[in-house]
Coordinates of C-alpha atoms and ligand atoms in Angstrom, one line a residue:
M264 CA -114.6 -0.8 -52.3
V265 CA -118.2 -2.5 -53.0
R266 CA -118.8 -5.9 -52.0
S267 CA -121.4 -8.3 -52.1
F268 CA -123.1 -10.6 -49.6
I269 CA -122.1 -13.4 -51.5
H270 CA -118.6 -14.3 -50.2
V271 CA -115.9 -13.9 -53.3
E272 CA -112.5 -14.6 -52.7
P273 CA -109.7 -12.5 -53.8
D274 CA -108.7 -14.0 -56.7
S275 CA -112.1 -15.0 -57.6
H276 CA -113.3 -14.3 -61.4
F277 CA -116.5 -13.2 -60.6
P278 CA -116.7 -10.5 -57.9
L279 CA -119.5 -8.1 -58.0
Q280 CA -117.4 -5.7 -60.7
N281 CA -117.8 -8.5 -63.2
L282 CA -121.3 -9.8 -62.9
P283 CA -120.9 -12.2 -66.3
Y284 CA -123.8 -13.8 -68.0
G285 CA -124.2 -17.3 -68.9
V286 CA -127.1 -19.9 -69.8
F287 CA -127.3 -22.8 -67.4
R288 CA -129.1 -25.8 -66.3
P289 CA -129.1 -27.1 -62.5
R290 CA -127.6 -30.9 -62.7
S291 CA -130.7 -31.4 -60.3
G292 CA -133.0 -30.8 -63.4
G293 CA -135.0 -28.0 -64.9
D294 CA -134.6 -26.1 -68.5
P295 CA -131.9 -24.1 -69.4
R296 CA -132.0 -20.2 -68.2
V297 CA -130.0 -17.0 -68.0
G298 CA -127.6 -16.7 -64.8
V299 CA -125.0 -14.3 -63.5
A300 CA -121.7 -15.3 -61.7
I301 CA -120.8 -14.1 -58.7
G302 CA -117.9 -15.8 -56.6
D303 CA -118.8 -19.8 -56.9
Q304 CA -122.4 -19.3 -57.2
V305 CA -124.8 -18.4 -60.1
L306 CA -127.6 -16.3 -59.8
D307 CA -130.8 -17.6 -61.5
L308 CA -132.4 -14.5 -63.1
A309 CA -135.4 -16.2 -64.5
V310 CA -136.5 -16.6 -60.8
L311 CA -135.4 -13.1 -59.7
D312 CA -137.7 -11.9 -62.7
A313 CA -140.3 -14.0 -61.9
V314 CA -140.7 -12.3 -58.3
G315 CA -140.5 -8.7 -60.1
Y316 CA -136.9 -8.3 -58.8
L317 CA -135.7 -6.8 -61.7
D318 CA -138.5 -4.2 -62.2
P319 CA -138.6 -1.6 -63.6
A320 CA -135.7 -2.4 -65.7
E321 CA -136.2 -2.2 -69.4
A322 CA -134.9 -6.1 -69.6
A323 CA -137.6 -7.1 -66.8
G324 CA -141.1 -8.6 -67.5
Q325 CA -140.5 -10.1 -70.8
G326 CA -139.5 -13.6 -70.2
L327 CA -135.7 -12.7 -71.7
F328 CA -134.0 -14.9 -68.6
S329 CA -135.7 -18.0 -69.3
K330 CA -134.6 -19.0 -72.4
P331 CA -131.7 -21.3 -73.7
S332 CA -130.0 -18.2 -75.0
L333 CA -128.8 -14.6 -74.4
N334 CA -129.6 -13.3 -77.7
A335 CA -132.9 -12.0 -76.7
L336 CA -131.0 -10.1 -74.1
M337 CA -128.2 -9.0 -76.3
A338 CA -130.6 -7.7 -79.0
L339 CA -131.8 -5.1 -76.7
R340 CA -129.7 -1.7 -76.7
R341 CA -127.1 -0.6 -74.6
P342 CA -128.4 1.2 -72.2
A343 CA -130.7 -1.7 -71.1
W344 CA -127.8 -3.7 -70.7
S345 CA -126.3 -1.1 -68.2
E346 CA -129.7 -0.6 -66.6
L347 CA -129.9 -4.6 -66.0
R348 CA -126.5 -4.9 -64.7
Q349 CA -127.1 -2.0 -62.6
T350 CA -130.0 -3.5 -61.2
I351 CA -128.2 -6.7 -60.3
R352 CA -125.1 -5.4 -58.7
R353 CA -127.8 -3.5 -56.3
L354 CA -129.6 -6.4 -55.4
L355 CA -126.5 -8.5 -54.8
D356 CA -124.8 -5.5 -52.7
A357 CA -123.7 -6.3 -48.9
E358 CA -125.5 -3.3 -47.6
E359 CA -128.9 -4.0 -49.9
P360 CA -131.3 -6.0 -47.9
A361 CA -134.1 -7.2 -50.2
L362 CA -132.2 -10.3 -51.7
R363 CA -129.8 -10.9 -48.8
D364 CA -132.5 -11.0 -45.9
N365 CA -134.9 -13.0 -48.1
A366 CA -133.8 -16.4 -47.1
V367 CA -136.8 -18.5 -49.5
L368 CA -135.8 -16.6 -52.5
R369 CA -132.5 -17.0 -51.8
Q370 CA -132.4 -20.4 -51.5
A371 CA -134.6 -20.7 -55.0
A372 CA -131.9 -18.1 -56.9
F373 CA -128.8 -19.3 -56.2
H374 CA -126.9 -22.4 -57.2
K375 CA -123.2 -23.6 -56.6
Q376 CA -121.4 -23.3 -59.9
A377 CA -120.4 -26.9 -59.2
E378 CA -123.9 -27.5 -59.4
V379 CA -125.0 -26.6 -62.7
E380 CA -124.1 -27.5 -66.1
L381 CA -123.0 -24.3 -68.2
L382 CA -124.2 -24.5 -71.8
L383 CA -123.6 -22.6 -75.0
P384 CA -124.6 -19.3 -74.0
V385 CA -125.6 -17.6 -77.4
E386 CA -126.8 -18.8 -80.7
I387 CA -124.2 -17.7 -83.2
G388 CA -125.5 -17.0 -86.3
D389 CA -122.2 -15.8 -87.7
Y390 CA -118.6 -16.2 -86.9
T391 CA -116.0 -14.3 -88.1
D392 CA -111.8 -14.8 -87.3
F393 CA -109.8 -12.0 -87.5
Y394 CA -105.9 -12.0 -87.8
A395 CA -105.2 -8.9 -85.7
S396 CA -101.9 -9.8 -84.0
R397 CA -99.0 -8.1 -85.5
D398 CA -96.8 -10.6 -84.3
H399 CA -98.5 -13.7 -85.0
A400 CA -99.1 -12.7 -88.7
T401 CA -95.5 -12.0 -89.0
N402 CA -94.7 -15.1 -87.2
V403 CA -97.4 -17.2 -89.5
G404 CA -96.4 -15.4 -92.7
S405 CA -92.4 -16.3 -92.0
L406 CA -93.6 -19.8 -91.3
F407 CA -96.6 -20.4 -94.0
R408 CA -94.8 -18.2 -97.2
G409 CA -91.0 -16.9 -96.0
K410 CA -89.6 -13.9 -94.0
E411 CA -89.4 -11.7 -97.2
Q412 CA -93.3 -12.3 -97.5
A413 CA -94.5 -12.3 -93.8
L414 CA -96.6 -9.5 -93.4
M415 CA -99.0 -9.0 -96.8
P416 CA -98.8 -5.9 -98.1
N417 CA -102.5 -5.2 -97.0
W418 CA -101.8 -6.0 -93.4
L419 CA -101.1 -2.7 -91.9
H420 CA -104.1 -0.9 -94.0
L421 CA -107.0 -3.3 -93.0
P422 CA -107.9 -5.9 -90.2
V423 CA -107.9 -9.4 -92.1
G424 CA -110.1 -12.0 -91.4
Y425 CA -112.1 -14.4 -93.0
H426 CA -115.3 -16.4 -92.2
G427 CA -115.6 -18.9 -90.1
R428 CA -117.8 -22.0 -89.5
A429 CA -120.6 -20.9 -86.7
S430 CA -122.0 -24.2 -86.9
S431 CA -119.0 -26.3 -85.1
I432 CA -118.9 -23.7 -81.9
V433 CA -118.8 -25.9 -79.0
I434 CA -118.7 -24.9 -75.2
S435 CA -115.8 -25.2 -73.0
G436 CA -115.5 -28.9 -71.9
T437 CA -116.6 -30.4 -75.3
D438 CA -113.9 -32.7 -76.1
V439 CA -112.2 -32.2 -79.8
Q440 CA -112.5 -34.6 -82.7
R441 CA -109.0 -34.8 -84.3
P442 CA -110.1 -34.0 -87.9
L443 CA -109.6 -36.4 -90.8
G444 CA -108.2 -34.4 -94.1
Q445 CA -106.2 -34.1 -97.0
M446 CA -102.5 -32.8 -96.7
K447 CA -99.4 -32.4 -98.5
P448 CA -96.4 -33.0 -96.4
P449 CA -93.3 -31.2 -98.2
D450 CA -91.3 -34.6 -99.1
A451 CA -94.7 -36.3 -100.3
A452 CA -95.3 -36.5 -104.2
A453 CA -99.3 -36.2 -104.1
P454 CA -101.5 -35.5 -101.1
L455 CA -102.4 -37.8 -98.4
F456 CA -105.6 -38.3 -96.5
G457 CA -105.9 -39.4 -93.1
P458 CA -105.9 -37.7 -89.7
C459 CA -104.5 -34.3 -88.7
R460 CA -101.0 -34.7 -88.0
Q461 CA -100.5 -30.9 -87.0
L462 CA -103.7 -29.9 -84.5
D463 CA -102.7 -26.8 -83.2
F464 CA -105.0 -24.8 -80.5
E465 CA -105.3 -20.7 -81.1
L466 CA -105.6 -18.2 -78.2
E467 CA -108.6 -15.6 -79.1
V468 CA -110.3 -13.4 -77.3
G469 CA -114.2 -13.2 -78.7
C470 CA -116.5 -9.8 -79.3
L471 CA -120.1 -10.9 -79.2
I472 CA -122.2 -8.6 -80.9
G473 CA -125.5 -7.0 -79.1
T474 CA -127.4 -4.7 -81.3
G475 CA -127.0 -5.3 -84.9
N476 CA -126.9 -3.0 -87.7
A477 CA -129.5 -2.8 -90.9
L478 CA -127.9 -4.5 -94.5
G479 CA -126.4 -1.3 -96.2
A480 CA -125.8 0.7 -93.1
P481 CA -122.2 0.8 -91.9
I482 CA -121.4 1.0 -88.3
S483 CA -118.5 3.7 -87.8
V484 CA -115.7 3.5 -86.2
D485 CA -116.5 5.5 -83.0
D486 CA -119.6 4.0 -82.5
A487 CA -118.6 0.7 -83.0
E488 CA -118.4 -0.6 -79.0
E489 CA -122.0 0.3 -78.8
Y490 CA -122.6 -2.8 -80.5
I491 CA -120.5 -4.9 -78.1
F492 CA -122.4 -7.1 -75.6
G493 CA -119.6 -8.5 -74.2
L494 CA -116.4 -10.8 -74.3
V495 CA -115.5 -14.7 -73.9
L496 CA -112.1 -16.7 -74.7
V497 CA -111.9 -18.8 -77.6
N498 CA -109.6 -21.7 -79.0
D499 CA -109.6 -21.5 -82.6
W500 CA -108.7 -24.9 -83.2
S501 CA -106.7 -25.4 -86.2
A502 CA -105.2 -28.4 -88.7
R503 CA -101.8 -26.5 -89.7
D504 CA -101.4 -29.7 -92.4
I505 CA -104.9 -29.2 -93.4
Q506 CA -104.7 -25.3 -93.4
A507 CA -101.0 -25.3 -95.4
W508 CA -102.3 -27.2 -98.2
E509 CA -105.6 -26.0 -98.5
Y510 CA -105.8 -22.2 -97.7
Q511 CA -104.4 -20.9 -101.3
P512 CA -105.9 -18.6 -102.5
L513 CA -109.1 -18.2 -100.5
G514 CA -107.6 -18.8 -97.1
P515 CA -108.5 -21.2 -94.4
F516 CA -111.4 -23.6 -94.5
L517 CA -111.4 -27.1 -93.2
G518 CA -108.2 -26.6 -91.2
K519 CA -110.3 -24.4 -89.0
N520 CA -113.9 -25.6 -89.4
F521 CA -114.0 -28.9 -87.2
A522 CA -114.4 -26.9 -83.9
T523 CA -114.0 -23.9 -82.1
S524 CA -114.3 -23.9 -78.2
I525 CA -115.8 -20.5 -76.4
S526 CA -116.1 -19.9 -72.7
P527 CA -119.2 -20.0 -70.9
W528 CA -119.2 -16.7 -69.3
V529 CA -119.8 -13.5 -71.3
V530 CA -117.9 -10.6 -69.8
P531 CA -120.0 -7.6 -70.0
F532 CA -118.5 -5.1 -72.3
E533 CA -118.8 -2.3 -69.8
A534 CA -117.1 -4.7 -66.9
L535 CA -114.2 -4.0 -69.0
E536 CA -114.1 0.2 -69.1
P537 CA -111.6 0.5 -66.0
F538 CA -109.1 -1.8 -68.2
R539 CA -109.0 0.4 -71.6
V540 CA -105.8 1.1 -72.8
A541 CA -103.8 2.4 -75.8
G542 CA -103.1 -0.3 -78.3
P543 CA -100.1 -0.3 -80.4
A544 CA -99.3 2.7 -82.4
Q545 CA -100.7 2.6 -85.8
E546 CA -98.1 3.2 -88.3
P547 CA -99.2 4.0 -91.6
K548 CA -102.2 5.9 -90.5
P549 CA -105.6 3.8 -91.4
L550 CA -107.9 5.5 -93.8
P551 CA -110.3 7.8 -92.0
Y552 CA -113.2 5.0 -91.8
L553 CA -110.7 2.9 -89.4
E554 CA -109.3 5.8 -87.5
Q555 CA -110.4 5.7 -83.8
S556 CA -110.4 8.2 -81.5
G557 CA -109.5 7.5 -77.9
K558 CA -107.9 4.3 -76.7
G559 CA -109.1 0.8 -77.8
A560 CA -107.6 -1.8 -76.4
F561 CA -108.3 -3.6 -73.4
D562 CA -105.4 -4.8 -70.6
I563 CA -106.8 -8.7 -70.5
R564 CA -103.9 -11.1 -69.5
L565 CA -104.1 -14.2 -71.0
E566 CA -103.1 -17.9 -70.5
V567 CA -102.7 -21.2 -72.1
Q568 CA -102.3 -24.3 -70.4
L569 CA -101.6 -27.9 -71.8
Q570 CA -101.8 -31.2 -69.7
A571 CA -101.0 -34.3 -71.4
E572 CA -102.6 -37.6 -70.0
S573 CA -99.6 -38.3 -68.3
M574 CA -99.2 -35.2 -66.4
K575 CA -100.6 -34.6 -63.0
E576 CA -101.3 -31.1 -63.3
A577 CA -101.6 -28.8 -66.3
E578 CA -98.5 -26.5 -67.4
C579 CA -98.6 -23.0 -68.4
I580 CA -97.2 -22.7 -71.9
A581 CA -98.0 -19.3 -72.9
E582 CA -99.0 -15.9 -71.1
S583 CA -100.3 -13.0 -73.3
N584 CA -102.4 -9.9 -73.4
F585 CA -105.1 -8.7 -74.9
R586 CA -103.6 -5.5 -75.4
Y587 CA -101.1 -6.6 -77.8
L588 CA -103.5 -6.3 -80.6
Y589 CA -103.0 -4.0 -83.6
W590 CA -106.3 -3.7 -85.0
T591 CA -109.2 -2.9 -82.3
M592 CA -112.5 -4.3 -81.8
A593 CA -114.0 -1.2 -82.8
Q594 CA -111.8 -1.2 -86.4
Q595 CA -113.2 -4.7 -86.7
I596 CA -116.6 -4.0 -86.7
A597 CA -116.2 -0.9 -88.8
H598 CA -114.1 -2.6 -91.5
H599 CA -116.6 -5.4 -91.3
T600 CA -119.4 -3.3 -91.7
I601 CA -118.0 -0.9 -94.0
G602 CA -119.1 -2.1 -97.2
G603 CA -122.9 -2.5 -96.1
C604 CA -122.5 -6.0 -94.2
N605 CA -125.2 -6.4 -91.3
L606 CA -124.1 -7.8 -88.4
R607 CA -126.9 -9.6 -86.1
P608 CA -127.1 -10.1 -82.2
G609 CA -125.1 -13.3 -81.2
D610 CA -122.5 -12.8 -84.0
L611 CA -119.0 -13.9 -82.5
L612 CA -116.0 -12.0 -83.9
A613 CA -112.8 -13.4 -83.0
S614 CA -109.5 -11.3 -82.7
G615 CA -107.6 -14.0 -84.2
T616 CA -104.7 -15.4 -81.9
V617 CA -103.0 -13.1 -79.5
S618 CA -99.3 -13.2 -79.5
G619 CA -96.8 -10.7 -78.4
A620 CA -93.3 -10.4 -79.4
E621 CA -91.5 -12.5 -76.9
K622 CA -91.4 -16.2 -77.3
G623 CA -93.2 -17.4 -74.4
T624 CA -96.2 -14.8 -75.4
R625 CA -96.8 -16.8 -78.8
G626 CA -100.8 -17.7 -78.6
C627 CA -100.6 -21.2 -80.5
L628 CA -98.3 -24.3 -81.2
L629 CA -97.4 -23.1 -84.8
E630 CA -95.5 -20.4 -83.1
L631 CA -94.4 -22.0 -79.7
T632 CA -92.5 -24.9 -81.5
W633 CA -91.6 -22.5 -84.9
R634 CA -93.5 -25.4 -87.1
G635 CA -91.8 -27.7 -85.1
S636 CA -88.2 -27.1 -85.0
D637 CA -88.5 -26.1 -81.1
P638 CA -90.3 -28.7 -79.3
L639 CA -91.6 -27.7 -76.2
K640 CA -90.8 -29.3 -73.2
L641 CA -93.1 -30.3 -70.5
A642 CA -93.3 -31.7 -66.7
G643 CA -92.5 -35.6 -66.5
G644 CA -90.1 -35.6 -69.6
E645 CA -93.1 -34.9 -72.3
E646 CA -92.1 -33.2 -75.4
R647 CA -95.3 -31.4 -77.7
V648 CA -94.6 -30.3 -81.3
W649 CA -98.2 -30.7 -82.1
L650 CA -101.3 -31.8 -80.0
E651 CA -101.2 -35.4 -79.5
D652 CA -104.5 -37.5 -78.9
S653 CA -106.1 -37.1 -75.0
D654 CA -104.1 -33.6 -74.7
R655 CA -106.3 -30.9 -72.7
V656 CA -105.6 -27.4 -73.7
T657 CA -107.0 -24.7 -71.2
M658 CA -106.8 -20.9 -71.9
T659 CA -107.9 -18.5 -68.9
G660 CA -107.9 -14.6 -68.8
W661 CA -108.5 -11.9 -66.4
C662 CA -108.1 -8.1 -65.8
Q663 CA -106.1 -7.3 -62.8
G664 CA -107.5 -4.7 -60.7
D665 CA -107.1 -3.2 -57.3
G666 CA -107.9 -6.3 -55.2
Y667 CA -110.1 -7.8 -57.4
R668 CA -110.4 -9.6 -61.0
I669 CA -112.4 -9.1 -63.7
G670 CA -112.2 -13.0 -65.2
F671 CA -113.2 -14.8 -68.1
G672 CA -113.5 -18.1 -66.0
E673 CA -111.9 -20.8 -68.7
V674 CA -112.0 -22.6 -71.9
T675 CA -110.7 -26.1 -72.0
G676 CA -111.3 -28.8 -74.3
R677 CA -109.4 -32.2 -74.7
V678 CA -108.4 -33.9 -77.9
R679 CA -110.2 -36.9 -79.0
P680 CA -108.5 -39.4 -81.5
V681 CA -110.2 -39.9 -85.3
G682 CA -113.3 -42.3 -85.1
Q683 CA -114.6 -42.1 -81.1
G684 CA -118.3 -41.1 -82.4
G685 CA -119.7 -37.4 -82.0
G686 CA -120.5 -35.4 -78.9
Ligands
LIG748 O1 -101.4 -16.3 -92.7 C1 -102.0 -17.4 -92.7 O2 -102.2 -18.1 -94.0 C2 -102.7 -17.8 -91.3 C3 -103.4 -17.6 -91.1 C4 -104.6 -18.0 -90.1 O3 -103.8 -19.2 -89.5 C5 -105.6 -17.8 -89.6 C6 -106.2 -17.4 -88.6 O4 -107.0 -18.2 -88.0 C7 -106.3 -15.9 -87.8 C8 -105.3 -15.6 -86.3 O5 -106.2 -16.7 -85.6 O6 -104.7 -14.8 -86.1
LIG749 CA1 -108.0 -18.0 -85.6
LIG750 MG1 -112.0 -22.7 -85.4

């Protein structure tokens, strides 16, 4: 197995096979710039580019890495991403002396991850959220509309989604303020206004678009993966009481626009190739524009941890897998653009809550507690139906290779009570 001269623990999320991109700022100061995670280090690509170490890659020499976002890099095409990735991989290889034996450059180019601040890596222009897990859609449908109408008649024919809100996407670690809103409990005669009482998380995977398409020029399902730059973890925080009252007939609005958290490291799509698998069988067969040849799902293990303020450590409350999704990322992209809609570099297409068939694989509290009828019992006697103030939700994910992991790191956030200011 290929190894780096940088030490990488076997359970590290960031071995040489991964090389995810992020935007960071050293805690000691300096401007935001682009880096790559390796073991517990960050490699500063702006430093490497400045000394010509990334030459002759197409991405080199253009100032792409001394920017506060990955967008300019994402706007290049797949061959350029692939070439850059190979260049970085070679420079980090244990057998390659160029960087390994240049102590002065190494000193300037590497930072401990613990000594940098990770920033929102992408300027996200548009955010779309799908609803691609059949188990999630069936469960939510049963809970919101009753068993008979669990899965809407369109669901097996197209990837259902809604246009989300990009402005409130925040980086992992940002506190999330409990939203205020309008809700109508079943026993109330009129709607109430106040802090959300049914705050939830949603375990999702986000697909970041690299290459865009022109307005009016759809992306075909079999070309769609060429447009994907990389993936992140997404927590689509949801106010279930606000959502349940407002959503008909146009779908989620304020119930989901107050915050969406993403993980800081963008895992290159190319790194996931060894973990490609077939997704669930699709019956009825989708219309030709959605029919994908080959396998379109990826085996990514996902976990949700919850930590109440009284708990010494976080407790795992759900284990799921990205491969459970019914609709693939390629199908989502093909559907999104079939009417002519243009995607732009940096757009986020989230998968929708990733739930599986077993109870412990459900990706949100709405399902895990069956809308409150089956509370979760946590360590130290804590019980949860919905999130309480100061609860911390952490999601993690990784592909398990033979002796290595392609990891996503984590997306974490803590619930802050209403009225404690911004930031
Ligand atoms: O079926 C409904 O009314 C509920 C929809 C959602 O909760 C939308 C959503 O965020 C989709 C998802 O995460 O899978
Ligand atoms: Ca969602
Ligand atoms: Mg959201």
